[in-house]
GROMACS .gro file of C-alpha atoms in nm:
model
  190
    1UNK     CA    1   7.533   5.450  11.923
    2UNK     CA    2   7.424   5.631  11.605
    3UNK     CA    3   7.339   5.999  11.611
    4UNK     CA    4   7.024   6.109  11.433
    5UNK     CA    5   7.100   6.261  11.094
    6UNK     CA    6   6.952   6.600  11.179
    7UNK     CA    7   7.180   6.626  11.486
    8UNK     CA    8   7.488   6.546  11.277
    9UNK     CA    9   7.385   6.810  11.022
   10UNK     CA   10   7.323   7.063  11.301
   11UNK     CA   11   7.665   6.996  11.456
   12UNK     CA   12   7.834   7.032  11.118
   13UNK     CA   13   7.658   7.359  11.032
   14UNK     CA   14   7.671   7.519  11.379
   15UNK     CA   15   8.031   7.651  11.356
   16UNK     CA   16   7.955   7.804  11.016
   17UNK     CA   17   7.619   7.960  11.097
   18UNK     CA   18   7.742   8.296  11.234
   19UNK     CA   19   7.974   8.363  10.942
   20UNK     CA   20   7.716   8.254  10.685
   21UNK     CA   21   7.445   8.481  10.817
   22UNK     CA   22   7.665   8.782  10.892
   23UNK     CA   23   7.783   8.825  10.535
   24UNK     CA   24   7.679   9.149  10.372
   25UNK     CA   25   7.522   9.134  10.029
   26UNK     CA   26   7.634   9.467   9.883
   27UNK     CA   27   7.755   9.574   9.545
   28UNK     CA   28   8.129   9.557   9.476
   29UNK     CA   29   8.271   9.774   9.201
   30UNK     CA   30   8.610   9.728   9.030
   31UNK     CA   31   8.755  10.076   8.993
   32UNK     CA   32   9.059  10.263   8.867
   33UNK     CA   33   9.292  10.401   9.134
   34UNK     CA   34   9.077  10.614   9.367
   35UNK     CA   35   9.379  10.821   9.473
   36UNK     CA   36   9.489  10.949   9.134
   37UNK     CA   37   9.347  11.114   8.829
   38UNK     CA   38   9.060  10.940   8.656
   39UNK     CA   39   9.205  10.870   8.314
   40UNK     CA   40   8.978  10.564   8.288
   41UNK     CA   41   8.669  10.723   8.439
   42UNK     CA   42   8.463  10.642   8.133
   43UNK     CA   43   8.634  10.309   8.061
   44UNK     CA   44   8.424  10.001   8.126
   45UNK     CA   45   8.641   9.772   8.339
   46UNK     CA   46   8.411   9.468   8.321
   47UNK     CA   47   8.660   9.287   8.096
   48UNK     CA   48   8.895   9.235   8.391
   49UNK     CA   49   8.692   8.994   8.597
   50UNK     CA   50   8.525   8.655   8.556
   51UNK     CA   51   8.341   8.516   8.861
   52UNK     CA   52   8.506   8.173   8.842
   53UNK     CA   53   8.849   8.337   8.892
   54UNK     CA   54   8.758   8.483   9.233
   55UNK     CA   55   8.980   8.368   9.522
   56UNK     CA   56   8.742   8.287   9.806
   57UNK     CA   57   8.990   8.149  10.059
   58UNK     CA   58   9.165   8.431  10.252
   59UNK     CA   59   9.540   8.461  10.200
   60UNK     CA   60   9.805   8.549  10.458
   61UNK     CA   61   9.871   8.923  10.473
   62UNK     CA   62  10.156   9.147  10.585
   63UNK     CA   63  10.062   9.244  10.945
   64UNK     CA   64  10.165   9.611  10.938
   65UNK     CA   65   9.971   9.692  10.619
   66UNK     CA   66   9.658   9.484  10.676
   67UNK     CA   67   9.358   9.689  10.790
   68UNK     CA   68   9.055   9.460  10.768
   69UNK     CA   69   8.910   9.157  10.595
   70UNK     CA   70   8.541   9.178  10.516
   71UNK     CA   71   8.340   8.913  10.336
   72UNK     CA   72   8.088   9.022  10.075
   73UNK     CA   73   7.863   8.797   9.875
   74UNK     CA   74   7.904   8.789   9.502
   75UNK     CA   75   7.650   8.562   9.334
   76UNK     CA   76   7.576   8.407   9.677
   77UNK     CA   77   7.944   8.322   9.729
   78UNK     CA   78   8.131   8.482  10.022
   79UNK     CA   79   8.433   8.666   9.880
   80UNK     CA   80   8.700   8.834  10.096
   81UNK     CA   81   8.754   9.206  10.041
   82UNK     CA   82   9.091   9.313  10.178
   83UNK     CA   83   9.146   9.664  10.314
   84UNK     CA   84   9.518   9.734  10.288
   85UNK     CA   85   9.739  10.037  10.348
   86UNK     CA   86  10.065  10.122  10.178
   87UNK     CA   87  10.349  10.132  10.432
   88UNK     CA   88  10.533  10.463  10.484
   89UNK     CA   89  10.855  10.290  10.376
   90UNK     CA   90  10.708  10.257  10.024
   91UNK     CA   91  10.481  10.561  10.002
   92UNK     CA   92  10.468  10.873  10.217
   93UNK     CA   93  10.098  10.905  10.128
   94UNK     CA   94  10.020  10.566  10.292
   95UNK     CA   95   9.719  10.520  10.065
   96UNK     CA   96   9.445  10.274  10.155
   97UNK     CA   97   9.291  10.031   9.908
   98UNK     CA   98   9.012   9.776   9.902
   99UNK     CA   99   9.102   9.468   9.700
  100UNK     CA  100   8.937   9.159   9.555
  101UNK     CA  101   9.176   8.880   9.455
  102UNK     CA  102   9.142   8.674   9.138
  103UNK     CA  103   9.344   8.379   9.008
  104UNK     CA  104   9.346   8.524   8.659
  105UNK     CA  105   9.203   8.807   8.454
  106UNK     CA  106   8.941   8.751   8.190
  107UNK     CA  107   9.089   8.702   7.844
  108UNK     CA  108   8.979   9.050   7.731
  109UNK     CA  109   9.122   9.195   8.052
  110UNK     CA  110   9.463   9.035   8.000
  111UNK     CA  111   9.483   9.195   7.658
  112UNK     CA  112   9.408   9.544   7.797
  113UNK     CA  113   9.639   9.527   8.102
  114UNK     CA  114  10.008   9.609   8.110
  115UNK     CA  115  10.248   9.521   8.391
  116UNK     CA  116  10.477   9.801   8.507
  117UNK     CA  117  10.788   9.649   8.668
  118UNK     CA  118  10.937   9.806   8.981
  119UNK     CA  119  11.264   9.747   9.166
  120UNK     CA  120  11.267   9.389   9.298
  121UNK     CA  121  11.367   9.505   9.649
  122UNK     CA  122  11.058   9.730   9.670
  123UNK     CA  123  10.833   9.466   9.515
  124UNK     CA  124  10.936   9.210   9.778
  125UNK     CA  125  10.782   9.435  10.048
  126UNK     CA  126  10.444   9.282   9.976
  127UNK     CA  127  10.093   9.288  10.123
  128UNK     CA  128  10.099   8.911  10.065
  129UNK     CA  129  10.417   8.748  10.205
  130UNK     CA  130  10.587   8.509   9.965
  131UNK     CA  131  10.474   8.711   9.662
  132UNK     CA  132  10.624   9.017   9.495
  133UNK     CA  133  10.403   9.278   9.331
  134UNK     CA  134  10.388   9.445   8.993
  135UNK     CA  135  10.150   9.737   8.930
  136UNK     CA  136   9.885   9.683   8.662
  137UNK     CA  137   9.782   9.967   8.436
  138UNK     CA  138   9.524   9.990   8.162
  139UNK     CA  139   9.544  10.204   7.851
  140UNK     CA  140   9.250  10.443   7.853
  141UNK     CA  141   9.317  10.694   7.582
  142UNK     CA  142   9.612  10.780   7.365
  143UNK     CA  143   9.902  10.823   7.604
  144UNK     CA  144   9.684  10.787   7.917
  145UNK     CA  145   9.724  10.497   8.161
  146UNK     CA  146   9.526  10.415   8.474
  147UNK     CA  147   9.642  10.203   8.768
  148UNK     CA  148   9.379   9.930   8.832
  149UNK     CA  149   9.558   9.685   9.065
  150UNK     CA  150   9.859   9.460   9.110
  151UNK     CA  151   9.984   9.122   8.996
  152UNK     CA  152  10.138   8.916   9.277
  153UNK     CA  153  10.389   8.651   9.167
  154UNK     CA  154  10.517   8.372   9.391
  155UNK     CA  155  10.878   8.405   9.504
  156UNK     CA  156  10.916   8.026   9.495
  157UNK     CA  157  10.718   7.716   9.404
  158UNK     CA  158  10.609   7.645   9.764
  159UNK     CA  159  10.340   7.914   9.746
  160UNK     CA  160   9.985   7.798   9.689
  161UNK     CA  161   9.935   8.001   9.372
  162UNK     CA  162  10.200   8.079   9.109
  163UNK     CA  163  10.044   8.425   9.074
  164UNK     CA  164   9.720   8.615   9.134
  165UNK     CA  165   9.577   8.960   9.074
  166UNK     CA  166   9.450   9.216   9.327
  167UNK     CA  167   9.195   9.448   9.171
  168UNK     CA  168   9.099   9.775   9.337
  169UNK     CA  169   8.733   9.781   9.432
  170UNK     CA  170   8.485   9.995   9.612
  171UNK     CA  171   8.182   9.871   9.800
  172UNK     CA  172   7.851  10.044   9.740
  173UNK     CA  173   7.713  10.069  10.093
  174UNK     CA  174   7.373  10.183   9.963
  175UNK     CA  175   7.307   9.887   9.735
  176UNK     CA  176   7.156   9.574   9.882
  177UNK     CA  177   7.141   9.360   9.571
  178UNK     CA  178   7.389   9.084   9.519
  179UNK     CA  179   7.649   9.110   9.247
  180UNK     CA  180   7.955   9.291   9.122
  181UNK     CA  181   7.973   9.643   8.989
  182UNK     CA  182   8.267   9.698   8.763
  183UNK     CA  183   8.368  10.043   8.652
  184UNK     CA  184   8.020  10.172   8.732
  185UNK     CA  185   7.837   9.918   8.515
  186UNK     CA  186   7.636   9.623   8.643
  187UNK     CA  187   7.818   9.305   8.545
  188UNK     CA  188   7.624   9.043   8.347
  189UNK     CA  189   7.437   8.779   8.545
  190UNK     CA  190   7.693   8.507   8.468
   0.00000   0.00000   0.00000
């Protein structure tokens, strides 16, 4: 017996309907470290991100540092925003961050970013198991650097991605338009 096409479509879309309609369409802004000085406060960070680099499939997280996963729409695409907390074993401050993950930085962003290596043992204590982290900083002024996120590199080849970047973001709860805000500037319409 053949099912009518509309019933098949309804059955396919039914499990997705709640998550599709519950997504919030708010502004997301890539920011320098919210917990430190603002050396890059006037620096436009839009060169870090291209929309086609966004990682839209959620990744496995370290259970004791994971706070929440919230989907926000960017250009009508649901994108996970991770809320993570530094563990006390790495930082007494236990700072919280909101992150958007990208497969790569924009070409201009790669040129402006510098990786700051840390001890391998510390870097293996990662928000994303199977990856070790390296802080990313951006030169802002002569002698001034600003922390903008982390690069996560696969420990072995069995990981899904050889590396990815976690950029610190903030979500503008007041805005209702769709898009990305980067460093306080509205990103181009891509």
